[in-house]
Tab-separated table of N, CA, C and O in Angstrom:
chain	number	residue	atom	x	y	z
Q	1	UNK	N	39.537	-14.963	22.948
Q	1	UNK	CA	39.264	-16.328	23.324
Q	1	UNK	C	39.103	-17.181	22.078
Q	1	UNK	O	38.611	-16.804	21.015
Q	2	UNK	N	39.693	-18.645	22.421
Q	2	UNK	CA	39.399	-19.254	21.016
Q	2	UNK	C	38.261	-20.108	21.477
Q	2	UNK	O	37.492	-19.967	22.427
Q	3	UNK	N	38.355	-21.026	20.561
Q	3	UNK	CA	36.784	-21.937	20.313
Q	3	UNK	C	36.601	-22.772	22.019
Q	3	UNK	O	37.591	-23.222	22.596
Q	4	UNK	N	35.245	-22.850	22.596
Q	4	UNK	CA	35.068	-23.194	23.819
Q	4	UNK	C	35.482	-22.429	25.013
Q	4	UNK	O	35.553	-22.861	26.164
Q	5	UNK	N	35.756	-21.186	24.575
Q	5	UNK	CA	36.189	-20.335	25.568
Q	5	UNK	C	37.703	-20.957	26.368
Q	5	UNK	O	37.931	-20.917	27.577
Q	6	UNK	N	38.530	-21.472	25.376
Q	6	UNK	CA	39.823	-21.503	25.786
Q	6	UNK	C	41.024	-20.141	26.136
Q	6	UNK	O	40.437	-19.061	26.193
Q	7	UNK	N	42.134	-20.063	26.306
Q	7	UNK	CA	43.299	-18.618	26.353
Q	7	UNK	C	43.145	-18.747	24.383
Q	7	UNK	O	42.753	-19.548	23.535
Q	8	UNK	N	43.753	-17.363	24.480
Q	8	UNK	CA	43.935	-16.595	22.900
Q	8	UNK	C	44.820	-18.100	22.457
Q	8	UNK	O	45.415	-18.855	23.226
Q	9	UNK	N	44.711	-18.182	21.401
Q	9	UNK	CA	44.841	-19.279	20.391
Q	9	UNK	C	45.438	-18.505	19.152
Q	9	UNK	O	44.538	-17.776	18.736
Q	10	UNK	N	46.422	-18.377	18.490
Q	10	UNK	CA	46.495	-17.762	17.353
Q	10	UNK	C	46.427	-18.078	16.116
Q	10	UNK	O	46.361	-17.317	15.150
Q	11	UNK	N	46.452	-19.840	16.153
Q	11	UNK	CA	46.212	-20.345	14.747
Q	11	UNK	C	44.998	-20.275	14.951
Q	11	UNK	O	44.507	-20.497	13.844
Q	12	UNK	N	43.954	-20.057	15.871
Q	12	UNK	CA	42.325	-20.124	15.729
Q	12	UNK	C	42.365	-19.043	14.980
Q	12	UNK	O	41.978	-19.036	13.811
Q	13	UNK	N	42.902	-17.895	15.671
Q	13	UNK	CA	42.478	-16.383	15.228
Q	13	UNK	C	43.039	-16.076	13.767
Q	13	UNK	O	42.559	-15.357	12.891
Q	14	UNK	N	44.000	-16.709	13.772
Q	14	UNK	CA	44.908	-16.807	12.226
Q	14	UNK	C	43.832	-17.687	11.163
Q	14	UNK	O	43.587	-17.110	10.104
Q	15	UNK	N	43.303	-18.788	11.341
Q	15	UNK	CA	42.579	-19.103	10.318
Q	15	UNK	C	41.189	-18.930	10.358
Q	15	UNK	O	40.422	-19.595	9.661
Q	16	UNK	N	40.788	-17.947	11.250
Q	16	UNK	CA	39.047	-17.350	11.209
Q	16	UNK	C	39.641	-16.021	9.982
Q	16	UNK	O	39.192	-15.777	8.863
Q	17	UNK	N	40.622	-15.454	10.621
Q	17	UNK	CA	41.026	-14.565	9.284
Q	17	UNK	C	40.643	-14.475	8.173
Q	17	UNK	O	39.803	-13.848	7.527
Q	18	UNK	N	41.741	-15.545	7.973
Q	18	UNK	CA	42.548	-16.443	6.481
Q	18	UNK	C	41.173	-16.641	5.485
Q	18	UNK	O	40.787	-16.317	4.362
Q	19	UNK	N	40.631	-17.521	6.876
Q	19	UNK	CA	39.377	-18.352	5.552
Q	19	UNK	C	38.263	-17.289	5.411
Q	19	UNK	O	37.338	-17.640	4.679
Q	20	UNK	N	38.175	-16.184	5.910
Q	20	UNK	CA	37.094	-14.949	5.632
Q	20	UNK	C	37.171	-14.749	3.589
Q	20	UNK	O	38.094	-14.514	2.809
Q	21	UNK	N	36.353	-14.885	3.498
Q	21	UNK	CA	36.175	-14.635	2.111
Q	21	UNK	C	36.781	-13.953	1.340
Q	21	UNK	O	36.344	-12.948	1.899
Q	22	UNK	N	37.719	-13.327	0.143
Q	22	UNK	CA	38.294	-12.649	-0.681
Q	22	UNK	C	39.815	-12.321	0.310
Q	22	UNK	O	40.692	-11.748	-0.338
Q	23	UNK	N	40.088	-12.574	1.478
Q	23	UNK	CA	41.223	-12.094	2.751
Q	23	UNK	C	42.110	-12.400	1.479
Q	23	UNK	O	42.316	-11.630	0.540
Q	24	UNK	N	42.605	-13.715	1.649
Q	24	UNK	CA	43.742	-13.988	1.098
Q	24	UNK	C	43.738	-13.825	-0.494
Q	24	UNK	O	44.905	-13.632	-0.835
Q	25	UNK	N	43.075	-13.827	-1.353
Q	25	UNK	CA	42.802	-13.170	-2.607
Q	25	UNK	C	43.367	-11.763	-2.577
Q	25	UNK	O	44.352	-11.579	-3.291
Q	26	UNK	N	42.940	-10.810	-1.920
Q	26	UNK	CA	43.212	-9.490	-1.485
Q	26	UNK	C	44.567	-9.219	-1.176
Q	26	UNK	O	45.095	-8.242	-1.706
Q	27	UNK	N	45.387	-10.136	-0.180
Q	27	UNK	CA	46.690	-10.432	-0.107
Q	27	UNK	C	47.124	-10.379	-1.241
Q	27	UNK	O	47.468	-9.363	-1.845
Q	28	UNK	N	47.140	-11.692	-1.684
Q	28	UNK	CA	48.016	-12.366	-2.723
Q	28	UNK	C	47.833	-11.090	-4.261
Q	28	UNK	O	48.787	-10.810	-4.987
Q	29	UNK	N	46.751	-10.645	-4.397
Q	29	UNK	CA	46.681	-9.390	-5.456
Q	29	UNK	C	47.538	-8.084	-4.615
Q	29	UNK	O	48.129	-7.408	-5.457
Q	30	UNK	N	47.715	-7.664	-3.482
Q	30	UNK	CA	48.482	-6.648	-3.445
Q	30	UNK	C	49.634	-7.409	-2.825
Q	30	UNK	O	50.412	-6.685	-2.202
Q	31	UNK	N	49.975	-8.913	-2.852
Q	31	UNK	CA	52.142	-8.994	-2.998
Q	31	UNK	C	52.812	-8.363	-4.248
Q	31	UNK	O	53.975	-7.962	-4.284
Q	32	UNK	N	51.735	-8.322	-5.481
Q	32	UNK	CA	52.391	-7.840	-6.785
Q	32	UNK	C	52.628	-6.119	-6.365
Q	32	UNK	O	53.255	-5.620	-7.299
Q	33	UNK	N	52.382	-5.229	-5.453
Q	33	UNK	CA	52.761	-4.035	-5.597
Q	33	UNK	C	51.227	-3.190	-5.290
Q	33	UNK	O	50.077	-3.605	-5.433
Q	34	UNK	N	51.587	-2.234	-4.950
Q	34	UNK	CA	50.574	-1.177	-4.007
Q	34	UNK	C	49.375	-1.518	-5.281
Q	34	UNK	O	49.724	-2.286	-6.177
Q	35	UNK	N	47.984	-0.925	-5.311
Q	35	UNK	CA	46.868	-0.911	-6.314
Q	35	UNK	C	46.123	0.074	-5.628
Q	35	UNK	O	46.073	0.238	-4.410
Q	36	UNK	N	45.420	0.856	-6.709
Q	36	UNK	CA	44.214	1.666	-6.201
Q	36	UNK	C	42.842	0.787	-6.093
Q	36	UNK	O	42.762	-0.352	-6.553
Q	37	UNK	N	41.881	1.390	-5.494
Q	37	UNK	CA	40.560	0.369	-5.191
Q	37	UNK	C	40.181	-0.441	-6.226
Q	37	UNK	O	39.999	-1.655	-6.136
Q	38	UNK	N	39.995	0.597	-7.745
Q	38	UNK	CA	39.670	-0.134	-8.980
Q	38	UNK	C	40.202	-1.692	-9.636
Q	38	UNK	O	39.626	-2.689	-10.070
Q	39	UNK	N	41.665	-1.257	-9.428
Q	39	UNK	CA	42.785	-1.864	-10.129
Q	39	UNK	C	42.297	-3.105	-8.984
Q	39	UNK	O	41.553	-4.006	-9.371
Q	40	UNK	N	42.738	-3.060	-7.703
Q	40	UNK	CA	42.708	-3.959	-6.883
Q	40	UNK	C	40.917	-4.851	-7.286
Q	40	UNK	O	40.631	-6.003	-7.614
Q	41	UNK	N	40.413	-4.092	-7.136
Q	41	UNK	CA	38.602	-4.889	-7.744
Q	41	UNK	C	38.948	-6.018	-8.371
Q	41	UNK	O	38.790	-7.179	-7.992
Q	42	UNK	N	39.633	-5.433	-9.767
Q	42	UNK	CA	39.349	-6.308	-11.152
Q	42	UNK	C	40.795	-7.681	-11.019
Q	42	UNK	O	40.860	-8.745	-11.635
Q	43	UNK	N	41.988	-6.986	-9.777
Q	43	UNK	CA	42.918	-8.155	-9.786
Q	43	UNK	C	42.095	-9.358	-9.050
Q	43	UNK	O	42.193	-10.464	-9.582
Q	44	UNK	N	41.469	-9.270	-8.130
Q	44	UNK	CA	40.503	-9.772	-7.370
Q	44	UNK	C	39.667	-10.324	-8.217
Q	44	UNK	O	39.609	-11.553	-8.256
Q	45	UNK	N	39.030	-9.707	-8.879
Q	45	UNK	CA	37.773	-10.471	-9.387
Q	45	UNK	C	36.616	-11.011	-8.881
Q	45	UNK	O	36.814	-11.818	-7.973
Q	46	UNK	N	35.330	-10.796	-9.220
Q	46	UNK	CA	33.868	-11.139	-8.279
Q	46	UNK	C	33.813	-10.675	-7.410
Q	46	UNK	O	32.805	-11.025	-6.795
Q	47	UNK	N	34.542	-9.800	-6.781
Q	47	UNK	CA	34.072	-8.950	-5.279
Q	47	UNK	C	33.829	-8.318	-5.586
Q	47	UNK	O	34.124	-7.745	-6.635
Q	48	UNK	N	32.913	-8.024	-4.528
Q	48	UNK	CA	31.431	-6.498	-4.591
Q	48	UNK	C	32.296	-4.964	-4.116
Q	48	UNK	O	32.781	-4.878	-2.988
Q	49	UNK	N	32.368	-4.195	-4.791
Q	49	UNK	CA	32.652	-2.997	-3.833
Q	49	UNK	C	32.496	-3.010	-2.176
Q	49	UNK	O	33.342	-2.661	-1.353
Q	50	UNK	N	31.291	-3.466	-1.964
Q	50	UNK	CA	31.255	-3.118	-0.506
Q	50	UNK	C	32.136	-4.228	0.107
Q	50	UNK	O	33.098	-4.003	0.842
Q	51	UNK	N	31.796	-5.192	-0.192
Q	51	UNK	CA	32.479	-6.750	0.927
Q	51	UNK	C	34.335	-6.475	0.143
Q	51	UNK	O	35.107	-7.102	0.869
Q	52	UNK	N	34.969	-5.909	-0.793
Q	52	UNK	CA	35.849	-5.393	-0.710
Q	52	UNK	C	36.415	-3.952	0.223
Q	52	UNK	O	37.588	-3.906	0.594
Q	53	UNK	N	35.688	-3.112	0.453
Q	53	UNK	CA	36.044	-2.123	1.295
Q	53	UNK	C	36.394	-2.378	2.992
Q	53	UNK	O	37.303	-1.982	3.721
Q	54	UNK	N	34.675	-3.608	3.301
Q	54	UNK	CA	35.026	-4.078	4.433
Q	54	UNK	C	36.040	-4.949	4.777
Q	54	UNK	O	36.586	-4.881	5.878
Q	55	UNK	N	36.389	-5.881	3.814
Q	55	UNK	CA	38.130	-6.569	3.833
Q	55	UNK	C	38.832	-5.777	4.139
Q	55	UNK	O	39.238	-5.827	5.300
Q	56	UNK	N	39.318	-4.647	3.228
Q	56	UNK	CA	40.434	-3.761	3.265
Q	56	UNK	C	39.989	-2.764	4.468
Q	56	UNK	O	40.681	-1.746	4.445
Q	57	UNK	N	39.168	-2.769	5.359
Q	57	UNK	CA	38.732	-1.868	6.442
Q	57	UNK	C	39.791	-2.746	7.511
Q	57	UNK	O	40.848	-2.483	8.086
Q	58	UNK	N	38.967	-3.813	7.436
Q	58	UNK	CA	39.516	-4.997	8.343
Q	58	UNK	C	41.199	-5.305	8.529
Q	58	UNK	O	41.898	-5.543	9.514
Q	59	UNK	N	41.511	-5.160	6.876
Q	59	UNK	CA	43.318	-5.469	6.880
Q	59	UNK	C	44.102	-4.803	7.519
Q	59	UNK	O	45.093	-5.240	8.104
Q	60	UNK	N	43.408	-2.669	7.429
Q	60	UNK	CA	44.040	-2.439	7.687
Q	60	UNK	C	44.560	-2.205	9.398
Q	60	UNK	O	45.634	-1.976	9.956
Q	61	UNK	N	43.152	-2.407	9.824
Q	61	UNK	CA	42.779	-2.362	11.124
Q	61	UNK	C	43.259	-3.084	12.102
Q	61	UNK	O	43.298	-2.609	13.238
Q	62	UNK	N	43.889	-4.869	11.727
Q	62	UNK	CA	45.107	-5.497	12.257
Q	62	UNK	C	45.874	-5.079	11.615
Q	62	UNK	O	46.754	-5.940	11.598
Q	63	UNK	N	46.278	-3.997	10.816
Q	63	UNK	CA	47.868	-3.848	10.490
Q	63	UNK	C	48.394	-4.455	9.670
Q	63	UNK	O	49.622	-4.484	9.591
Q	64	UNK	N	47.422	-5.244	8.657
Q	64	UNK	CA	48.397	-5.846	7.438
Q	64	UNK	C	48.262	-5.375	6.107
Q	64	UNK	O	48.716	-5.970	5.130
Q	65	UNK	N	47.581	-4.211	6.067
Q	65	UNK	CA	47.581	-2.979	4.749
Q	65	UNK	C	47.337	-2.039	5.517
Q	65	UNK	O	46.732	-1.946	6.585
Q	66	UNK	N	48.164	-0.964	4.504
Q	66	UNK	CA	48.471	0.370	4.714
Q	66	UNK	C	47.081	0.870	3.712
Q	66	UNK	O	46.704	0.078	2.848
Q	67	UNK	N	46.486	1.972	3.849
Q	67	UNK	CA	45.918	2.926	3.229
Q	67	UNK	C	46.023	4.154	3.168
Q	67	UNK	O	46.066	4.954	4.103
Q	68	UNK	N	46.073	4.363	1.940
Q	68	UNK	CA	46.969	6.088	1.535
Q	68	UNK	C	45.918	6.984	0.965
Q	68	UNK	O	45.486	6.545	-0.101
Q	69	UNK	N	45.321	8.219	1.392
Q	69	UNK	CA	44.345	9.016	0.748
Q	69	UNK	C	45.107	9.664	-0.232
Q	69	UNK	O	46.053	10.363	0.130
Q	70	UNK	N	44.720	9.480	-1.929
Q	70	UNK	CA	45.942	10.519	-2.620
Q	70	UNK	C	45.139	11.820	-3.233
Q	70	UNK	O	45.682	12.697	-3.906
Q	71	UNK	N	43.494	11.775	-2.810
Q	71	UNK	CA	42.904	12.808	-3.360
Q	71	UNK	C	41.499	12.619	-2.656
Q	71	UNK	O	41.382	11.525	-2.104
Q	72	UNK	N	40.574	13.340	-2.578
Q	72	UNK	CA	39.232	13.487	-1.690
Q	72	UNK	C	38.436	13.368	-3.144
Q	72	UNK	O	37.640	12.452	-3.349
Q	73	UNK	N	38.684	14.217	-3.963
Q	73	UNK	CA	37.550	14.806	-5.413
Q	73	UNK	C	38.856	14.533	-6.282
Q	73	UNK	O	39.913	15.051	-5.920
Q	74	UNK	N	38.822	13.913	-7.164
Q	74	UNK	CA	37.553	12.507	-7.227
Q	74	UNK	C	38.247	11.767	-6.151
Q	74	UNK	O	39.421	12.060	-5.924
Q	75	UNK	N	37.673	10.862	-5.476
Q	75	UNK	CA	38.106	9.659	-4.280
Q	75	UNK	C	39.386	8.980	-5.057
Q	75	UNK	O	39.403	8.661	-6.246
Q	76	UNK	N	40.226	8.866	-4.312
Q	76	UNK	CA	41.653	8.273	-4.968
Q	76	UNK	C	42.111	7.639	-3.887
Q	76	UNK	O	42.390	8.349	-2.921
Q	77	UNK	N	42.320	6.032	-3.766
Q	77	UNK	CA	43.276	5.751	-2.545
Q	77	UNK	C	43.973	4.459	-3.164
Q	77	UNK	O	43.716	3.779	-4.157
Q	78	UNK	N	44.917	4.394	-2.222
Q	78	UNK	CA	45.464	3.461	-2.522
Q	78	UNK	C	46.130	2.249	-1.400
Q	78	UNK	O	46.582	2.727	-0.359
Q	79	UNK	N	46.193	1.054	-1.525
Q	79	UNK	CA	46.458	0.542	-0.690
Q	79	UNK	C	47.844	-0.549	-1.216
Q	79	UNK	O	47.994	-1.008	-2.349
Q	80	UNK	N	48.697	-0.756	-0.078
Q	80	UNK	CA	49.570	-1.820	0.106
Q	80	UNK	C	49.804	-2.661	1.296
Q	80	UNK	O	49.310	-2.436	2.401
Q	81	UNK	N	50.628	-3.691	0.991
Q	81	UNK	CA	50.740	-4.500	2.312
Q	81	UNK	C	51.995	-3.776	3.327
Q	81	UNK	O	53.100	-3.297	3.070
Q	82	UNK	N	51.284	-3.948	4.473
Q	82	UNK	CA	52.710	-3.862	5.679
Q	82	UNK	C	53.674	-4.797	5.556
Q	82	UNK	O	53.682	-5.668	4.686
Q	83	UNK	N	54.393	-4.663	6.301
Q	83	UNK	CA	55.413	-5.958	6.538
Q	83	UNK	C	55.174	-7.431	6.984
Q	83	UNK	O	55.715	-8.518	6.782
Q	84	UNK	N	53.583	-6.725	8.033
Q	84	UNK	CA	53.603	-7.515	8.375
Q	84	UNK	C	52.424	-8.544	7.312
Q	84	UNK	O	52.416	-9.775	7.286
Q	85	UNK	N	51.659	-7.773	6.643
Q	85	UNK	CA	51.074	-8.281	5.237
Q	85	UNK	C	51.873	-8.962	4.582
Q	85	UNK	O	51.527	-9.996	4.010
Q	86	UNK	N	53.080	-8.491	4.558
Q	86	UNK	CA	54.177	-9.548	2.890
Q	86	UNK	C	54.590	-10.561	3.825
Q	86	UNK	O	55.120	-11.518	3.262
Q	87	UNK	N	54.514	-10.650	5.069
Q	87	UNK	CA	54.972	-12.544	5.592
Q	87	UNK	C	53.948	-13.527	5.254
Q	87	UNK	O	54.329	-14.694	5.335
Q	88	UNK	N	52.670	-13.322	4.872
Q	88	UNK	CA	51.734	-13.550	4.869
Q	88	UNK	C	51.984	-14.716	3.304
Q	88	UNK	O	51.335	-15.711	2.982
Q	89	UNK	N	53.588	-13.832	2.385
Q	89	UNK	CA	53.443	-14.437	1.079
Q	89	UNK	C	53.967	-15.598	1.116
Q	89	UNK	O	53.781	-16.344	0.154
Q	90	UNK	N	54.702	-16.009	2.165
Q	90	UNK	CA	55.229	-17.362	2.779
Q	90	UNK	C	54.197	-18.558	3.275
Q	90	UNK	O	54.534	-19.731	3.432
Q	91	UNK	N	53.278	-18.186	3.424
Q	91	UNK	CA	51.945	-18.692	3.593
Q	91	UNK	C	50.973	-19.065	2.193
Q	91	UNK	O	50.397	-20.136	1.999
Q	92	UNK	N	50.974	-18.163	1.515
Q	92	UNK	CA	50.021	-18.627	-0.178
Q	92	UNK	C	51.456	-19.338	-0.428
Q	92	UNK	O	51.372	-20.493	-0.013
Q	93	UNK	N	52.614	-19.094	-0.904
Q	93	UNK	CA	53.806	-19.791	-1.614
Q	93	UNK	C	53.164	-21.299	-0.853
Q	93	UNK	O	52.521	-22.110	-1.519
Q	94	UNK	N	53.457	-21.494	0.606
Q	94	UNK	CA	53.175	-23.028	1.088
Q	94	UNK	C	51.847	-23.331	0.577
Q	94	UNK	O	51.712	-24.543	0.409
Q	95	UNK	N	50.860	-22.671	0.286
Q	95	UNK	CA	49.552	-23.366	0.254
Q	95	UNK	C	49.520	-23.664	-1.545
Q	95	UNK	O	48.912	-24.521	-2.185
Q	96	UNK	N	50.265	-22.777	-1.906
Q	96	UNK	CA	50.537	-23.048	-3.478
Q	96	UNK	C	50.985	-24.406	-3.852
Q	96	UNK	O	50.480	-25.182	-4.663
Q	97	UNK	N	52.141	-24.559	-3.024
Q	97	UNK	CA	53.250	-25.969	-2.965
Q	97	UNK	C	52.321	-27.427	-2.823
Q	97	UNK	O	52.603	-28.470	-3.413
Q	98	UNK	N	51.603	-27.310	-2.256
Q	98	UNK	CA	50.395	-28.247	-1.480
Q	98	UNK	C	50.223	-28.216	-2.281
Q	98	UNK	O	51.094	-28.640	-3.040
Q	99	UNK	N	48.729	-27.603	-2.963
Q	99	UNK	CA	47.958	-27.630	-3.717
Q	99	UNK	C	48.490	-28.462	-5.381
Q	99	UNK	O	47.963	-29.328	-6.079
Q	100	UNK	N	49.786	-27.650	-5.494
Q	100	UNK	CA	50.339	-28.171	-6.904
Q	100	UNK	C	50.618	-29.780	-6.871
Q	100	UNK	O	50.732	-30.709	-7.670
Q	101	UNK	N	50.660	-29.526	-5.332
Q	101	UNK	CA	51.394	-31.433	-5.264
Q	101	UNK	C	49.819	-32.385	-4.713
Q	101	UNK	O	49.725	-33.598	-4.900
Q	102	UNK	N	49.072	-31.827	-4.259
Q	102	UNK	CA	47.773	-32.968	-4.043
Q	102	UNK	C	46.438	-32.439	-4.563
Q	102	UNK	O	45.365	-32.674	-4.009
Q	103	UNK	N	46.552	-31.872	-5.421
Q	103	UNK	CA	44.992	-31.465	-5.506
Q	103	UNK	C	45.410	-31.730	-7.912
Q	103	UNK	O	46.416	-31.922	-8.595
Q	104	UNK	N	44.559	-31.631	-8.068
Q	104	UNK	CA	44.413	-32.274	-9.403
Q	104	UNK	C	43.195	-30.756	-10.142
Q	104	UNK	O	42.339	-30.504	-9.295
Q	105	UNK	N	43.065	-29.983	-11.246
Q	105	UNK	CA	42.408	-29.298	-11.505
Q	105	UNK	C	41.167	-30.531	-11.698
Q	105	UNK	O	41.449	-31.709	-11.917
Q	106	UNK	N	39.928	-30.071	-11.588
Q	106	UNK	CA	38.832	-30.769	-12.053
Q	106	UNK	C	38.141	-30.494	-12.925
Q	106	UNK	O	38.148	-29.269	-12.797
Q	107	UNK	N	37.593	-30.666	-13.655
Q	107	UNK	CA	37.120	-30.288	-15.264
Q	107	UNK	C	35.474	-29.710	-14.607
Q	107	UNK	O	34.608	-30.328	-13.989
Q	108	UNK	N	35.543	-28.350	-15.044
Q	108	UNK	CA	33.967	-27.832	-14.779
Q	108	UNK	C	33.295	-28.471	-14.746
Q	108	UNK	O	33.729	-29.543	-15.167
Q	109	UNK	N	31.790	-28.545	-14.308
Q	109	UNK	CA	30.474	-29.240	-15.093
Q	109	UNK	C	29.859	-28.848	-16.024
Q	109	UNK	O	29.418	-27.701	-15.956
Q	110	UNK	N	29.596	-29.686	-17.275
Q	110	UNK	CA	29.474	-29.347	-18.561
Q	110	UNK	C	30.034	-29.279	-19.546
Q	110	UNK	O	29.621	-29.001	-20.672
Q	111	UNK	N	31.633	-29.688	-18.965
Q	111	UNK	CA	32.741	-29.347	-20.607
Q	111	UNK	C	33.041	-30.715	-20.364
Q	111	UNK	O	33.812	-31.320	-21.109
């Protein structure tokens, strides 16, 4: 159900997703090619181990990353996008396009 108890809505459900914290960060770091948890951390940047695991719990759980066990001892995994994850890059490319054309960088506070 979407907002007010309307029928399934999919741009509702599509941008409760989207705007979930690190989602599309997480994306857009594995369009460059599969990453293990680490690698993926530091492409990311500022996410916590845990609120990263539960993202990638979540991705893969609708089906838009794959997760691969490549060892138990030591913990080794690795993750990439599905197919249906890499349509997703048609989506940052448009929000990229936007952004480059109406938004202006803003100078920190303090410099």
């Amino acid at each position: 159900m979407g907002a007010r108890g309307e029928e399934f809505c999919p741009v509702y459900f599509a941008l409760n997703l989207l705007q979930e914290k690190w989602v599309l960060h997480i994306i857009r770091a594995l369009l460059g090619g599969e990453k293990g948890f680490n690698e993926l951390s530091r492409a990311v940047g500022g996410v916590n181990p845990a609120t990263l695991s539960q993202r990638l719990e979540q991705l893969v759980a609708l089906g838009l990353v794959e997760k691969e066990v490549e060892s138990h001892m030591p913990p080794r995994t690795r993750y990439r996008l599905t197919p249906a994850g890499q349509e997703l890059e048609e989506v940052i490319q448009a929000i990229d396009r936007w952004a480059r054309k109406h938004l202006t960088p803003s100078p920190l506070p303090g410099r």
